[in-house]
Short mmCIF file of C-alpha atoms in Angstrom, two decimals:
data_model
loop_
_atom_site.label_atom_id
_atom_site.label_comp_id
_atom_site.label_asym_id
_atom_site.label_seq_id
_atom_site.Cartn_x
_atom_site.Cartn_y
_atom_site.Cartn_z
CA MET A 1 81.56 -79.83 -19.28
CA ASN A 2 85.19 -79.36 -17.50
CA LYS A 3 88.07 -80.01 -19.19
CA HIS A 4 91.54 -79.80 -19.07
CA TYR A 5 94.15 -77.90 -22.22
CA ASP A 6 97.31 -77.12 -22.58
CA TYR A 7 96.34 -74.76 -24.49
CA ILE A 8 92.67 -72.54 -25.19
CA VAL A 9 93.55 -69.96 -27.83
CA ILE A 10 90.13 -67.63 -27.57
CA GLY A 11 89.00 -66.67 -31.12
CA ALA A 12 88.86 -68.61 -34.71
CA GLY A 13 89.85 -65.82 -36.80
CA ILE A 14 92.83 -65.53 -39.21
CA VAL A 15 95.08 -64.83 -35.87
CA GLY A 16 93.78 -67.74 -33.99
CA ALA A 17 93.35 -69.99 -36.33
CA ALA A 18 97.38 -69.26 -37.20
CA THR A 19 98.05 -69.41 -33.59
CA ALA A 20 96.54 -72.62 -33.06
CA GLN A 21 97.88 -74.20 -35.66
CA ARG A 22 101.41 -73.49 -35.18
CA LEU A 23 100.65 -74.52 -31.82
CA SER A 24 100.11 -77.58 -32.87
CA GLN A 25 102.85 -77.55 -35.05
CA GLN A 26 105.61 -77.12 -32.50
CA TYR A 27 104.31 -79.57 -30.10
CA PRO A 28 101.91 -81.71 -31.87
CA GLN A 29 101.26 -84.05 -28.06
CA ALA A 30 99.57 -80.88 -26.75
CA LYS A 31 95.85 -80.68 -25.89
CA ILE A 32 94.50 -77.50 -28.07
CA ALA A 33 91.51 -76.02 -28.15
CA ILE A 34 90.20 -72.77 -30.15
CA VAL A 35 86.82 -71.45 -28.63
CA GLU A 36 84.70 -69.20 -30.93
CA LYS A 37 81.45 -67.43 -29.84
CA GLU A 38 79.90 -68.05 -33.62
CA THR A 39 78.79 -70.80 -35.06
CA ALA A 40 81.66 -71.00 -37.46
CA ALA A 41 84.99 -69.67 -38.08
CA ALA A 42 85.93 -66.28 -39.48
CA GLN A 43 82.67 -64.58 -39.51
CA HIS A 44 83.60 -61.08 -38.11
CA GLN A 45 87.04 -59.23 -38.76
CA THR A 46 88.59 -62.16 -40.94
CA GLY A 47 85.27 -62.34 -43.01
CA ARG A 48 84.87 -58.60 -43.56
CA ASN A 49 87.53 -56.97 -44.87
CA SER A 50 88.60 -56.40 -48.26
CA GLY A 51 90.88 -59.62 -48.85
CA VAL A 52 94.14 -57.44 -49.54
CA ILE A 53 97.35 -59.24 -49.25
CA HIS A 54 98.78 -55.80 -47.94
CA ALA A 55 102.67 -55.93 -48.88
CA GLY A 56 104.20 -53.21 -46.69
CA VAL A 57 103.49 -49.89 -48.38
CA TYR A 58 102.00 -47.68 -45.58
CA TYR A 59 104.01 -49.00 -42.85
CA LYS A 60 106.83 -47.39 -40.92
CA ALA A 61 109.99 -49.49 -40.90
CA GLY A 62 111.04 -51.09 -38.61
CA SER A 63 107.74 -51.22 -36.64
CA LEU A 64 106.04 -54.59 -36.35
CA LYS A 65 103.29 -53.76 -38.65
CA ALA A 66 105.85 -53.62 -41.25
CA GLN A 67 107.73 -56.80 -40.42
CA TYR A 68 105.20 -59.00 -39.74
CA CYS A 69 103.49 -57.78 -43.52
CA ARG A 70 106.04 -58.21 -45.23
CA GLU A 71 106.86 -61.28 -44.11
CA GLY A 72 102.97 -62.18 -44.34
CA LEU A 73 102.58 -61.50 -47.90
CA GLU A 74 105.72 -64.08 -48.80
CA LYS A 75 103.79 -66.77 -46.11
CA THR A 76 100.50 -65.90 -47.01
CA ILE A 77 100.81 -66.48 -50.65
CA GLU A 78 102.99 -69.85 -49.92
CA PHE A 79 100.28 -71.16 -47.74
CA CYS A 80 97.78 -70.30 -50.74
CA GLN A 81 99.76 -72.21 -53.33
CA ARG A 82 100.50 -75.09 -50.64
CA PHE A 83 97.02 -75.41 -50.61
CA ASN A 84 95.50 -74.41 -53.49
CA ILE A 85 93.45 -71.80 -51.73
CA PRO A 86 92.75 -69.09 -54.50
CA TYR A 87 94.54 -65.87 -54.38
CA ARG A 88 96.43 -63.56 -57.41
CA GLN A 89 99.43 -60.89 -56.96
CA CYS A 90 97.22 -58.14 -58.72
CA GLY A 91 99.52 -55.50 -57.86
CA LYS A 92 98.33 -52.16 -56.52
CA LEU A 93 98.26 -48.52 -57.65
CA ILE A 94 97.88 -45.97 -54.88
CA VAL A 95 96.94 -42.71 -57.38
CA ALA A 96 97.25 -39.02 -56.53
CA THR A 97 94.54 -36.74 -57.85
CA SER A 98 95.74 -33.83 -56.07
CA ASN A 99 98.42 -31.65 -55.99
CA ASN A 100 98.67 -31.83 -52.00
CA GLU A 101 98.91 -35.39 -52.45
CA LEU A 102 101.57 -35.63 -54.34
CA GLU A 103 103.62 -34.93 -51.91
CA ARG A 104 102.29 -37.39 -49.26
CA GLN A 105 103.23 -39.80 -52.36
CA GLN A 106 107.24 -39.13 -51.63
CA THR A 107 106.59 -40.56 -48.39
CA LEU A 108 104.67 -43.43 -49.57
CA PHE A 109 107.59 -44.33 -52.12
CA GLU A 110 110.43 -43.90 -49.39
CA GLN A 111 108.66 -46.56 -47.11
CA CYS A 112 107.95 -48.76 -49.92
CA HIS A 113 111.88 -48.78 -50.31
CA ALA A 114 112.24 -48.84 -46.66
CA ASN A 115 110.25 -51.82 -46.93
CA ASP A 116 111.61 -53.74 -49.89
CA LEU A 117 109.09 -53.08 -52.39
CA GLN A 118 110.31 -52.00 -55.53
CA PRO A 119 108.12 -49.68 -56.13
CA THR A 120 107.57 -47.62 -59.54
CA TRP A 121 106.83 -43.95 -60.53
CA LEU A 122 103.83 -43.88 -63.10
CA ASN A 123 102.69 -40.81 -64.56
CA GLN A 124 99.63 -40.13 -65.90
CA GLN A 125 99.94 -41.50 -69.64
CA GLN A 126 101.17 -44.86 -67.45
CA ILE A 127 98.55 -44.91 -65.84
CA LYS A 128 95.89 -45.14 -68.60
CA GLN A 129 98.09 -48.13 -70.05
CA HIS A 130 97.99 -50.12 -66.82
CA ALA A 131 93.80 -49.29 -66.18
CA PRO A 132 92.79 -47.50 -68.59
CA ALA A 133 89.86 -46.50 -66.51
CA ILE A 134 91.26 -44.77 -64.16
CA ASN A 135 92.23 -41.30 -63.74
CA GLY A 136 95.44 -39.72 -61.54
CA LEU A 137 98.16 -37.11 -62.03
CA GLN A 138 100.62 -39.75 -61.24
CA ALA A 139 100.84 -43.08 -59.53
CA ILE A 140 102.93 -45.61 -57.36
CA TRP A 141 103.04 -48.90 -58.72
CA VAL A 142 103.12 -51.74 -56.00
CA LYS A 143 103.30 -55.50 -57.95
CA HIS A 144 103.44 -57.29 -54.85
CA SER A 145 99.87 -57.03 -53.36
CA GLY A 146 97.14 -59.27 -54.11
CA ILE A 147 93.63 -60.55 -53.47
CA THR A 148 92.74 -64.04 -51.17
CA ASP A 149 90.37 -65.55 -49.39
CA TYR A 150 90.96 -64.81 -45.78
CA PRO A 151 87.63 -67.58 -44.93
CA ALA A 152 89.54 -70.12 -46.87
CA ILE A 153 92.67 -69.84 -45.33
CA THR A 154 91.59 -69.65 -41.77
CA ARG A 155 89.37 -73.11 -41.87
CA GLN A 156 92.10 -74.90 -43.68
CA LEU A 157 94.90 -73.22 -40.64
CA LEU A 158 91.87 -75.09 -38.63
CA ALA A 159 91.56 -78.41 -40.58
CA LEU A 160 95.68 -78.74 -40.00
CA ALA A 161 95.15 -77.40 -36.63
CA GLU A 162 92.36 -80.31 -36.05
CA GLN A 163 94.50 -83.24 -38.11
CA GLN A 164 97.09 -82.51 -34.83
CA GLY A 165 94.75 -83.29 -32.75
CA SER A 166 93.77 -80.20 -31.61
CA GLU A 167 89.53 -79.31 -30.26
CA VAL A 168 87.63 -76.47 -31.89
CA ILE A 169 84.80 -75.40 -30.04
CA TYR A 170 81.78 -73.40 -31.35
CA SER A 171 78.97 -71.46 -29.46
CA ALA A 172 81.32 -71.28 -26.87
CA PRO A 173 81.86 -66.92 -26.02
CA VAL A 174 83.87 -66.27 -23.15
CA SER A 175 82.74 -64.45 -20.47
CA VAL A 176 85.95 -64.62 -17.93
CA ILE A 177 89.20 -65.00 -17.72
CA ASP A 178 90.84 -65.55 -14.40
CA GLU A 179 94.54 -66.79 -14.18
CA ALA A 180 95.63 -68.13 -11.35
CA GLN A 181 99.13 -69.23 -9.93
CA ASP A 182 99.25 -73.20 -11.43
CA ARG A 183 96.01 -72.34 -14.03
CA VAL A 184 93.75 -70.75 -15.93
CA THR A 185 90.72 -70.76 -15.87
CA VAL A 186 87.57 -69.95 -18.73
CA GLU A 187 84.35 -69.00 -18.59
CA ILE A 188 82.07 -69.66 -20.93
CA GLY A 189 78.73 -68.57 -20.81
CA GLY A 190 75.89 -68.93 -23.79
CA ALA A 191 73.12 -71.21 -24.65
CA SER A 192 75.78 -74.23 -22.92
CA PRO A 193 77.44 -72.54 -20.32
CA CYS A 194 81.15 -74.40 -18.65
CA THR A 195 84.18 -73.95 -16.98
CA LEU A 196 88.24 -74.92 -19.53
CA HIS A 197 91.09 -74.76 -17.31
CA ALA A 198 94.79 -74.30 -19.26
CA GLU A 199 98.23 -74.48 -18.35
CA CYS A 200 97.78 -71.03 -20.83
CA VAL A 201 95.52 -69.04 -22.60
CA ILE A 202 96.09 -67.08 -25.64
CA ASN A 203 93.54 -64.44 -26.46
CA CYS A 204 93.02 -63.38 -29.86
CA ALA A 205 89.40 -62.03 -29.44
CA GLY A 206 90.03 -59.26 -31.69
CA MET A 207 87.14 -56.93 -31.02
CA TYR A 208 86.58 -57.89 -27.53
CA ALA A 209 90.21 -58.44 -26.48
CA ASP A 210 90.18 -55.65 -24.48
CA ARG A 211 87.47 -57.06 -22.59
CA LEU A 212 88.62 -60.20 -21.66
CA ILE A 213 91.94 -58.53 -20.89
CA GLN A 214 90.05 -56.41 -18.28
CA SER A 215 88.01 -59.71 -17.47
CA ALA A 216 91.44 -61.16 -16.45
CA GLY A 217 91.76 -58.49 -14.03
CA HIS A 218 94.60 -56.34 -15.71
CA SER A 219 94.58 -52.84 -16.00
CA ILE A 220 94.78 -50.88 -19.50
CA ASP A 221 95.08 -47.28 -20.83
CA TYR A 222 93.30 -48.32 -23.94
CA ALA A 223 89.86 -49.55 -25.80
CA LEU A 224 89.22 -50.74 -28.79
CA LEU A 225 86.09 -48.52 -30.48
CA PRO A 226 84.08 -50.48 -33.10
CA PHE A 227 84.61 -48.32 -36.40
CA ARG A 228 82.30 -49.45 -39.40
CA GLY A 229 83.57 -49.82 -42.98
CA GLU A 230 81.17 -49.81 -45.41
CA TYR A 231 81.88 -51.40 -49.12
CA TYR A 232 79.66 -51.44 -52.38
CA ARG A 233 79.76 -54.86 -55.33
CA LEU A 234 79.78 -52.71 -58.10
CA ALA A 235 77.53 -53.38 -60.90
CA ALA A 236 78.26 -56.40 -62.94
CA ARG A 237 79.06 -54.23 -66.08
CA HIS A 238 81.98 -53.11 -64.21
CA ASP A 239 82.94 -56.75 -63.13
CA ASN A 240 86.60 -56.20 -65.27
CA ILE A 241 86.92 -52.59 -65.06
CA VAL A 242 90.00 -52.65 -63.44
CA GLN A 243 92.63 -55.70 -62.93
CA GLN A 244 94.62 -54.20 -60.41
CA LEU A 245 94.23 -53.01 -56.37
CA ILE A 246 93.31 -48.72 -56.70
CA TYR A 247 94.07 -47.04 -54.14
CA PRO A 248 94.03 -43.17 -53.27
CA VAL A 249 96.91 -41.28 -51.40
CA PRO A 250 95.38 -41.96 -47.58
CA ASP A 251 95.43 -38.50 -45.22
CA PRO A 252 98.66 -39.45 -42.97
CA GLU A 253 96.63 -37.98 -39.89
CA LEU A 254 94.43 -40.75 -40.20
CA PRO A 255 94.90 -44.74 -39.61
CA PHE A 256 92.61 -45.82 -42.69
CA LEU A 257 93.58 -46.02 -45.84
CA GLY A 258 90.64 -44.54 -48.20
CA VAL A 259 88.07 -46.12 -50.71
CA HIS A 260 89.16 -48.14 -52.71
CA LEU A 261 88.66 -50.04 -55.49
CA THR A 262 89.46 -53.50 -55.14
CA PRO A 263 89.05 -57.12 -57.73
CA MET A 264 87.98 -59.50 -55.34
CA ILE A 265 88.55 -63.42 -55.58
CA GLY A 266 85.29 -64.23 -57.80
CA GLY A 267 85.80 -62.03 -59.89
CA TYR A 268 83.27 -58.88 -59.28
CA GLN A 269 84.35 -55.78 -57.96
CA THR A 270 83.81 -54.08 -54.55
CA VAL A 271 84.54 -50.25 -54.14
CA GLY A 272 85.44 -49.31 -49.58
CA PRO A 273 85.26 -48.99 -47.12
CA ASN A 274 84.77 -45.58 -45.13
CA ALA A 275 85.09 -45.31 -41.17
CA VAL A 276 82.43 -44.76 -39.37
CA LEU A 277 82.48 -44.89 -35.67
CA ALA A 278 79.70 -47.59 -34.96
CA LEU A 279 77.14 -47.52 -31.90
CA GLY A 280 78.14 -51.38 -31.23
CA ARG A 281 80.92 -53.91 -31.81
CA GLU A 282 78.98 -55.48 -34.47
CA ALA A 283 76.72 -53.07 -35.39
CA TYR A 284 77.28 -54.18 -39.00
CA SER A 285 74.22 -51.23 -40.13
CA LYS A 286 73.12 -48.49 -39.89
CA SER A 287 70.52 -49.58 -37.87
CA GLN A 288 72.31 -51.62 -34.79
CA VAL A 289 72.80 -50.27 -31.54
CA SER A 290 74.30 -51.88 -28.56
CA LEU A 291 73.29 -50.24 -25.31
CA THR A 292 76.76 -51.46 -24.02
CA ASP A 293 78.77 -50.57 -26.47
CA CYS A 294 77.72 -47.14 -26.44
CA HIS A 295 77.98 -46.92 -22.58
CA ASP A 296 81.48 -48.13 -22.68
CA MET A 297 82.36 -46.07 -25.41
CA LEU A 298 80.59 -42.88 -23.79
CA THR A 299 82.48 -43.36 -20.61
CA PHE A 300 85.85 -44.21 -22.07
CA LYS A 301 88.21 -41.24 -20.93
CA GLY A 302 89.79 -41.69 -24.48
CA THR A 303 86.57 -40.97 -25.91
CA ALA A 304 85.85 -37.42 -26.17
CA PRO A 305 89.79 -36.53 -27.22
CA LEU A 306 88.90 -38.53 -29.86
CA LEU A 307 86.08 -36.91 -30.99
CA LYS A 308 87.10 -33.96 -30.71
CA ARG A 309 90.99 -34.20 -32.63
CA TYR A 310 88.85 -36.04 -35.59
CA PHE A 311 85.66 -34.16 -35.95
CA THR A 312 85.51 -32.27 -38.97
CA ALA A 313 87.06 -35.52 -40.88
CA GLY A 314 84.78 -37.86 -38.83
CA MET A 315 81.60 -35.41 -39.51
CA ALA A 316 83.22 -36.09 -43.81
CA GLU A 317 82.47 -40.00 -42.91
CA VAL A 318 78.94 -39.96 -41.79
CA ARG A 319 77.95 -38.23 -44.08
CA ASP A 320 79.25 -40.07 -46.53
CA SER A 321 77.60 -42.98 -44.64
CA LEU A 322 74.18 -41.39 -45.30
CA PHE A 323 74.32 -40.21 -48.90
CA LYS A 324 75.92 -42.35 -51.34
CA THR A 325 76.60 -39.00 -53.08
CA GLY A 326 79.46 -38.30 -50.76
CA TYR A 327 80.75 -41.82 -51.03
CA LEU A 328 80.31 -41.39 -54.83
CA LYS A 329 82.40 -39.00 -54.95
CA ARG A 330 85.68 -40.17 -53.49
CA ILE A 331 85.34 -43.15 -55.99
CA GLN A 332 85.21 -40.51 -59.23
CA ARG A 333 88.11 -38.69 -58.10
CA TYR A 334 89.97 -41.48 -59.85
CA CYS A 335 87.01 -43.32 -61.64
CA THR A 336 84.80 -41.43 -63.26
CA HIS A 337 83.45 -44.00 -65.32
CA ILE A 338 81.88 -45.40 -62.02
CA LYS A 339 78.04 -44.27 -60.97
CA ALA A 340 75.52 -44.05 -58.45
CA GLN A 341 73.08 -46.83 -59.66
CA ASP A 342 76.73 -49.22 -59.97
CA LEU A 343 76.77 -49.00 -56.75
CA LEU A 344 74.77 -51.84 -55.16
CA PRO A 345 74.42 -53.04 -51.30
CA TYR A 346 77.40 -55.27 -49.65
CA ARG A 347 78.25 -56.21 -46.65
CA ALA A 348 80.26 -53.92 -43.91
CA GLY A 349 82.78 -54.92 -41.66
CA ILE A 350 83.77 -53.85 -38.29
CA ARG A 351 87.66 -52.52 -37.24
CA ALA A 352 88.82 -53.41 -33.70
CA GLN A 353 90.72 -49.61 -33.59
CA ALA A 354 93.17 -49.57 -30.53
CA VAL A 355 92.54 -45.99 -28.88
CA ASN A 356 94.50 -44.54 -25.68
CA ALA A 357 93.51 -42.81 -22.88
CA ASP A 358 94.51 -39.37 -24.40
CA GLY A 359 92.19 -40.00 -27.74
CA THR A 360 95.50 -40.87 -29.31
CA LEU A 361 95.10 -43.62 -31.92
CA GLU A 362 97.69 -46.68 -31.31
CA HIS A 363 98.71 -47.95 -34.61
CA ASP A 364 101.32 -50.99 -34.01
CA PHE A 365 99.81 -54.38 -32.52
CA VAL A 366 100.22 -54.61 -28.66
CA PHE A 367 100.56 -57.80 -26.69
CA VAL A 368 99.95 -58.29 -23.23
CA ARG A 369 101.96 -60.80 -21.88
CA THR A 370 101.12 -62.36 -17.81
CA GLU A 371 102.83 -65.39 -16.38
CA ARG A 372 100.27 -67.82 -17.96
CA CYS A 373 97.85 -66.04 -20.43
CA LEU A 374 99.25 -63.52 -23.72
CA HIS A 375 96.76 -61.21 -25.41
CA VAL A 376 96.86 -59.81 -28.71
CA GLY A 377 95.27 -56.59 -27.46
CA ASN A 378 95.48 -55.37 -30.77
CA ALA A 379 95.60 -56.43 -34.15
CA PRO A 380 94.77 -53.61 -36.81
CA SER A 381 95.17 -53.93 -40.47
CA PRO A 382 97.12 -55.94 -41.83
CA ALA A 383 96.97 -58.65 -39.18
CA ALA A 384 94.98 -60.58 -42.11
CA THR A 385 98.10 -60.60 -44.33
CA SER A 386 100.04 -60.86 -40.98
CA ALA A 387 98.23 -64.00 -39.50
CA LEU A 388 101.13 -66.40 -39.99
CA PRO A 389 104.35 -64.41 -38.83
CA ILE A 390 102.04 -63.34 -35.81
CA ALA A 391 101.26 -66.59 -34.61
CA ALA A 392 105.42 -67.40 -35.03
CA ALA A 393 105.56 -64.68 -32.78
CA ILE A 394 103.03 -65.86 -30.15
CA VAL A 395 104.22 -68.80 -30.48
CA ALA A 396 107.80 -67.83 -29.35
CA LYS A 397 106.60 -65.56 -26.62
CA LEU A 398 105.15 -68.28 -24.96
CA ALA A 399 108.39 -70.08 -25.50
#
């Protein structure tokens, strides 16, 4: 196969699907292909997260994260309503269980106001009124947050793109992007290698976005490192333990939000995730190891300073990953009803976290633009919530 397209979108996660749908809507005569290395869409970060529709609590006002998340909240709900995709705007309690967390809460409360979320303070008694099973000294109530089915949204976005004439090509791992003056060549590996050509390529490859940027001949001063988020499903007796999202107060020094309690679409509850540096970009279990990925991590100059900076926190994550008792203690800080036997196996996810060469974490979205390519270089949470605004921004950058 040797085909030519106007646009090739790499990756059929939610950001790639939203981008393809936006392109097909804006340019209905364009020939568009979405290439995906898996046999189906939304197999990685999109299909392995907690399904939360974020409201913008944690993001500094004026950042791309805050902007896209706030827009994405409303657009995601509108999309779900339009296409009858399940969602629930159940709200979120951010619960403080220690005095030092009370100080951090104040910053979150102010950020909520800056992002137009109208938060409410709850005391101990009011927490019990909202969620009888939850203990805390104080909580922030954010009514806007919700839950949905992101793989279902992704499939609907791809279906809309296909209705406009776009083509989705599965089992098509991209090995190389070669950008020339007059066109871009995309080499497909795997069982059926082929060459595709396009006027423009949009790289939405998630965990592999940095490698594709480098394959295109561009030097970047960061790498995407894989952090495994491990979840548990609660025993059926706890299916209705809460109706809202329950979050701890996060450590502001870390990019992760802590182990939270989530009433999932489907009527069950999960807890998670933690954040453990994985030994592979698709190492969803503790036993999975990729020698290539480990080599890349060990030789990346930002890994050592990252591990040094977060050594104590990282060791705590590893400990609680290995021993259920440590994980359980995190949950029991705000919900003592949950016992060890209630933590049942559930699928893990991998978060692609951009780490700079000096070991610092890149918290915001990163785009790398060239003459004929646009690379989504870093799309951390809340990328799923923000997918529709991100797609609009990508298409605007291509104009």
